[in-house]
Amino acid sequence: MIQHLGAADYQQMLWKNGAGYTIELARSDGDSLDAFDWRISMADVKTSGDFSKFNGMQRILTVLEGAGIILNIDDDTEHLKTLQSAQFSGDSTTSCELSNGPIRDFNLIYNPEKWNSRYQWLCETTITEIFSTADLIFIFNHSQEPLEIEVEQQIFCLAQHESLQIQQPKSLKKLVLKSQRLQQACLIELTKN
């Protein structure tokens, strides 16, 4: 099953700790913030503060827009600028400090006991060929340039912040991504354990 997702398909919801809003792009199932196996979202972070806990989950966060953030994860500190990522446990005590004004971030949260993840940003070329046997392939276009994706003789054109979600049994898929300029796309591959 292949789904082309845009703003009308995304859902805005309150953060688990109530301190802001998340735009949920896709999730495995369930409506509760405690009942999913994986979830992909964007969030506008307007103030420094604590992160919600997602016990038992793994998190990957990327700064999409803004000057950046300082992430405090347990006893560690990471400085993230645009399109830089951090991976950390949902059990960790995590807070952030804004470097210089609000940011927008992009998030994958998943259950590592049920799923293996491969998470990468494609920012180097105008044409990328991908071969994947993942159960779920998710591509998010961050660029203002349209991103054309060919999969199984079908062509999809993603505008900025649109996504393509491909759910499949374990069969090899070939995807060709094309952009007029350098791509700014996130490729997430999730495979069941």
mmCIF file of C-alpha atoms in Angstrom:
data_model
loop_
_atom_site.group_PDB
_atom_site.id
_atom_site.type_symbol
_atom_site.label_atom_id
_atom_site.label_comp_id
_atom_site.label_asym_id
_atom_site.label_seq_id
_atom_site.Cartn_x
_atom_site.Cartn_y
_atom_site.Cartn_z
ATOM 1 C CA MET A 1 0.000 0.000 0.000
ATOM 2 C CA ILE A 2 1.349 3.421 -1.009
ATOM 3 C CA GLN A 3 -0.032 6.646 0.521
ATOM 4 C CA HIS A 4 0.798 10.217 -0.512
ATOM 5 C CA LEU A 5 0.313 12.275 2.661
ATOM 6 C CA GLY A 6 -0.042 16.033 3.029
ATOM 7 C CA ALA A 7 -1.227 18.651 5.520
ATOM 8 C CA ALA A 8 -4.865 17.451 5.305
ATOM 9 C CA ASP A 9 -3.759 13.962 6.426
ATOM 10 C CA TYR A 10 -1.642 15.142 9.348
ATOM 11 C CA GLN A 11 -3.086 15.548 12.841
ATOM 12 C CA GLN A 12 -2.243 18.302 15.308
ATOM 13 C CA MET A 13 -2.172 17.192 18.936
ATOM 14 C CA LEU A 14 -1.077 18.431 22.323
ATOM 15 C CA TRP A 15 2.292 17.237 23.610
ATOM 16 C CA LYS A 16 2.192 14.488 26.189
ATOM 17 C CA ASN A 17 3.383 17.017 28.809
ATOM 18 C CA GLY A 18 0.948 19.690 27.548
ATOM 19 C CA ALA A 19 3.691 22.271 26.838
ATOM 20 C CA GLY A 20 3.196 22.568 23.070
ATOM 21 C CA TYR A 21 1.799 20.990 19.901
ATOM 22 C CA THR A 22 2.928 18.190 17.611
ATOM 23 C CA ILE A 23 1.919 17.639 14.003
ATOM 24 C CA GLU A 24 1.645 13.878 13.690
ATOM 25 C CA LEU A 25 2.489 12.718 10.164
ATOM 26 C CA ALA A 26 1.942 8.986 10.653
ATOM 27 C CA ARG A 27 1.776 6.323 13.354
ATOM 28 C CA SER A 28 1.416 2.557 13.629
ATOM 29 C CA ASP A 29 -2.026 2.575 15.295
ATOM 30 C CA GLY A 30 -3.967 3.677 18.348
ATOM 31 C CA ASP A 31 -5.051 7.135 19.476
ATOM 32 C CA SER A 32 -3.250 7.324 22.802
ATOM 33 C CA LEU A 33 0.258 8.737 23.182
ATOM 34 C CA ASP A 34 1.058 5.552 25.130
ATOM 35 C CA ALA A 35 -0.297 3.091 22.551
ATOM 36 C CA PHE A 36 1.786 3.009 19.391
ATOM 37 C CA ASP A 37 4.749 1.050 18.042
ATOM 38 C CA TRP A 38 6.121 3.891 15.903
ATOM 39 C CA ARG A 39 5.257 7.512 15.249
ATOM 40 C CA ILE A 40 6.604 10.210 12.911
ATOM 41 C CA SER A 41 5.925 13.865 13.714
ATOM 42 C CA MET A 42 7.004 17.511 13.572
ATOM 43 C CA ALA A 43 6.888 19.926 16.490
ATOM 44 C CA ASP A 44 7.300 23.670 16.878
ATOM 45 C CA VAL A 45 9.427 24.320 19.961
ATOM 46 C CA LYS A 46 8.834 27.903 21.091
ATOM 47 C CA THR A 47 10.387 27.830 24.558
ATOM 48 C CA SER A 48 13.128 25.966 26.384
ATOM 49 C CA GLY A 49 11.841 23.172 28.609
ATOM 50 C CA ASP A 50 11.453 19.500 29.434
ATOM 51 C CA PHE A 51 10.645 16.752 26.935
ATOM 52 C CA SER A 52 7.871 14.214 27.441
ATOM 53 C CA LYS A 53 8.981 10.711 28.399
ATOM 54 C CA PHE A 54 8.195 7.748 26.151
ATOM 55 C CA ASN A 55 9.292 4.800 28.275
ATOM 56 C CA GLY A 56 10.568 1.771 26.368
ATOM 57 C CA MET A 57 10.852 3.753 23.132
ATOM 58 C CA GLN A 58 13.789 4.992 21.068
ATOM 59 C CA ARG A 59 13.773 8.572 19.737
ATOM 60 C CA ILE A 60 15.490 10.318 16.842
ATOM 61 C CA LEU A 61 15.127 14.099 16.598
ATOM 62 C CA THR A 62 16.299 16.400 13.783
ATOM 63 C CA VAL A 63 16.214 20.212 13.732
ATOM 64 C CA LEU A 64 14.294 21.254 10.585
ATOM 65 C CA GLU A 65 14.187 25.039 10.925
ATOM 66 C CA GLY A 66 15.608 27.671 13.238
ATOM 67 C CA ALA A 67 18.978 28.464 14.797
ATOM 68 C CA GLY A 68 19.219 25.180 16.689
ATOM 69 C CA ILE A 69 18.868 23.719 20.163
ATOM 70 C CA ILE A 70 20.956 22.406 23.009
ATOM 71 C CA LEU A 71 19.635 19.007 24.082
ATOM 72 C CA ASN A 72 20.308 17.902 27.645
ATOM 73 C CA ILE A 73 19.943 14.108 27.719
ATOM 74 C CA ASP A 74 20.544 12.641 31.187
ATOM 75 C CA ASP A 75 24.125 13.821 31.885
ATOM 76 C CA ASP A 76 24.979 14.550 28.235
ATOM 77 C CA THR A 77 24.666 17.708 26.139
ATOM 78 C CA GLU A 78 24.253 17.867 22.352
ATOM 79 C CA HIS A 79 24.210 21.038 20.229
ATOM 80 C CA LEU A 80 22.031 20.540 17.132
ATOM 81 C CA LYS A 81 21.871 22.885 14.144
ATOM 82 C CA THR A 82 19.663 22.627 11.042
ATOM 83 C CA LEU A 83 19.387 19.048 9.702
ATOM 84 C CA GLN A 84 21.510 17.657 12.539
ATOM 85 C CA SER A 85 20.062 14.719 14.477
ATOM 86 C CA ALA A 86 20.286 13.116 17.904
ATOM 87 C CA GLN A 87 19.212 9.631 18.960
ATOM 88 C CA PHE A 88 18.243 8.924 22.571
ATOM 89 C CA SER A 89 16.077 6.763 24.779
ATOM 90 C CA GLY A 90 12.502 7.780 25.527
ATOM 91 C CA ASP A 91 13.289 6.824 29.137
ATOM 92 C CA SER A 92 15.975 9.531 29.385
ATOM 93 C CA THR A 93 15.437 12.747 31.317
ATOM 94 C CA THR A 94 15.607 15.204 28.415
ATOM 95 C CA SER A 95 15.254 18.979 28.145
ATOM 96 C CA CYS A 96 16.194 21.565 25.548
ATOM 97 C CA GLU A 97 17.461 25.123 25.427
ATOM 98 C CA LEU A 98 16.774 27.209 22.331
ATOM 99 C CA SER A 99 19.953 28.653 20.790
ATOM 100 C CA ASN A 100 18.317 31.726 19.280
ATOM 101 C CA GLY A 101 14.533 31.678 18.911
ATOM 102 C CA PRO A 102 11.957 28.984 18.078
ATOM 103 C CA ILE A 103 12.742 25.873 16.063
ATOM 104 C CA ARG A 104 10.779 23.192 14.240
ATOM 105 C CA ASP A 105 11.937 19.613 14.709
ATOM 106 C CA PHE A 106 11.213 16.265 13.066
ATOM 107 C CA ASN A 107 10.840 13.129 15.170
ATOM 108 C CA LEU A 108 10.760 9.372 14.930
ATOM 109 C CA ILE A 109 9.711 7.486 18.063
ATOM 110 C CA TYR A 110 9.627 3.690 17.875
ATOM 111 C CA ASN A 111 9.642 0.539 19.975
ATOM 112 C CA PRO A 112 13.074 -1.103 19.474
ATOM 113 C CA GLU A 113 11.762 -4.436 20.780
ATOM 114 C CA LYS A 114 9.353 -4.620 17.836
ATOM 115 C CA TRP A 115 11.111 -2.617 15.100
ATOM 116 C CA ASN A 116 14.567 -1.957 13.684
ATOM 117 C CA SER A 117 14.980 1.481 12.139
ATOM 118 C CA ARG A 118 17.192 3.046 9.513
ATOM 119 C CA TYR A 119 16.959 6.846 9.544
ATOM 120 C CA GLN A 120 18.861 9.085 7.137
ATOM 121 C CA TRP A 121 18.712 12.503 5.527
ATOM 122 C CA LEU A 122 19.341 12.685 1.780
ATOM 123 C CA CYS A 123 20.910 16.062 1.061
ATOM 124 C CA GLU A 124 23.704 15.384 -1.418
ATOM 125 C CA THR A 125 22.356 14.640 -4.881
ATOM 126 C CA THR A 126 19.505 15.472 -7.251
ATOM 127 C CA ILE A 127 18.892 11.792 -8.099
ATOM 128 C CA THR A 128 18.993 8.965 -5.549
ATOM 129 C CA GLU A 129 18.236 5.283 -6.117
ATOM 130 C CA ILE A 130 17.170 3.266 -3.082
ATOM 131 C CA PHE A 131 16.623 -0.456 -2.739
ATOM 132 C CA SER A 132 14.760 -1.556 0.380
ATOM 133 C CA THR A 133 13.098 -4.630 1.858
ATOM 134 C CA ALA A 134 11.743 -2.761 4.913
ATOM 135 C CA ASP A 135 8.171 -3.387 6.071
ATOM 136 C CA LEU A 136 7.554 0.371 6.122
ATOM 137 C CA ILE A 137 9.291 3.027 4.030
ATOM 138 C CA PHE A 138 8.537 6.674 4.831
ATOM 139 C CA ILE A 139 9.933 9.608 2.839
ATOM 140 C CA PHE A 140 9.458 13.209 3.998
ATOM 141 C CA ASN A 141 10.308 16.130 1.684
ATOM 142 C CA HIS A 142 11.644 19.116 3.608
ATOM 143 C CA SER A 143 12.850 21.056 0.565
ATOM 144 C CA GLN A 144 10.875 23.877 -1.043
ATOM 145 C CA GLU A 145 11.640 22.111 -4.337
ATOM 146 C CA PRO A 146 9.194 19.365 -5.357
ATOM 147 C CA LEU A 147 10.522 15.826 -4.904
ATOM 148 C CA GLU A 148 9.568 13.247 -7.508
ATOM 149 C CA ILE A 149 9.519 9.623 -6.367
ATOM 150 C CA GLU A 150 9.131 6.678 -8.718
ATOM 151 C CA VAL A 151 8.119 3.372 -7.177
ATOM 152 C CA GLU A 152 6.697 0.354 -9.007
ATOM 153 C CA GLN A 153 6.111 2.337 -12.223
ATOM 154 C CA GLN A 154 4.120 4.949 -10.291
ATOM 155 C CA ILE A 155 5.327 8.537 -9.943
ATOM 156 C CA PHE A 156 4.500 10.700 -6.912
ATOM 157 C CA CYS A 157 5.389 14.379 -6.588
ATOM 158 C CA LEU A 158 5.864 15.614 -3.023
ATOM 159 C CA ALA A 159 5.613 19.328 -2.254
ATOM 160 C CA GLN A 160 7.382 20.728 0.819
ATOM 161 C CA HIS A 161 6.469 18.806 4.022
ATOM 162 C CA GLU A 162 4.538 16.143 2.120
ATOM 163 C CA SER A 163 5.321 12.461 2.656
ATOM 164 C CA LEU A 164 5.138 9.090 0.952
ATOM 165 C CA GLN A 165 4.368 6.030 3.091
ATOM 166 C CA ILE A 166 4.923 2.579 1.618
ATOM 167 C CA GLN A 167 3.792 -0.446 3.614
ATOM 168 C CA GLN A 168 4.748 -3.772 2.127
ATOM 169 C CA PRO A 169 5.567 -7.368 2.885
ATOM 170 C CA LYS A 170 9.291 -8.118 2.773
ATOM 171 C CA SER A 171 9.813 -7.693 -0.961
ATOM 172 C CA LEU A 172 12.594 -5.678 -2.575
ATOM 173 C CA LYS A 173 11.460 -2.223 -3.655
ATOM 174 C CA LYS A 174 13.359 0.138 -5.903
ATOM 175 C CA LEU A 175 12.708 3.861 -5.388
ATOM 176 C CA VAL A 176 14.104 6.665 -7.505
ATOM 177 C CA LEU A 177 14.065 10.148 -5.946
ATOM 178 C CA LYS A 178 14.578 13.156 -8.217
ATOM 179 C CA SER A 179 14.811 16.860 -7.384
ATOM 180 C CA GLN A 180 15.778 19.922 -9.447
ATOM 181 C CA ARG A 181 18.241 20.959 -6.744
ATOM 182 C CA LEU A 182 19.863 19.116 -3.864
ATOM 183 C CA GLN A 183 17.371 17.017 -1.965
ATOM 184 C CA GLN A 184 16.374 17.648 1.630
ATOM 185 C CA ALA A 185 14.448 14.480 2.324
ATOM 186 C CA CYS A 186 14.288 12.109 5.268
ATOM 187 C CA LEU A 187 14.171 8.384 4.517
ATOM 188 C CA ILE A 188 12.896 6.168 7.322
ATOM 189 C CA GLU A 189 12.914 2.386 6.948
ATOM 190 C CA LEU A 190 11.246 0.305 9.650
ATOM 191 C CA THR A 191 11.601 -3.483 9.722
ATOM 192 C CA LYS A 192 9.784 -5.774 12.137
ATOM 193 C CA ASN A 193 12.017 -7.769 14.497
#
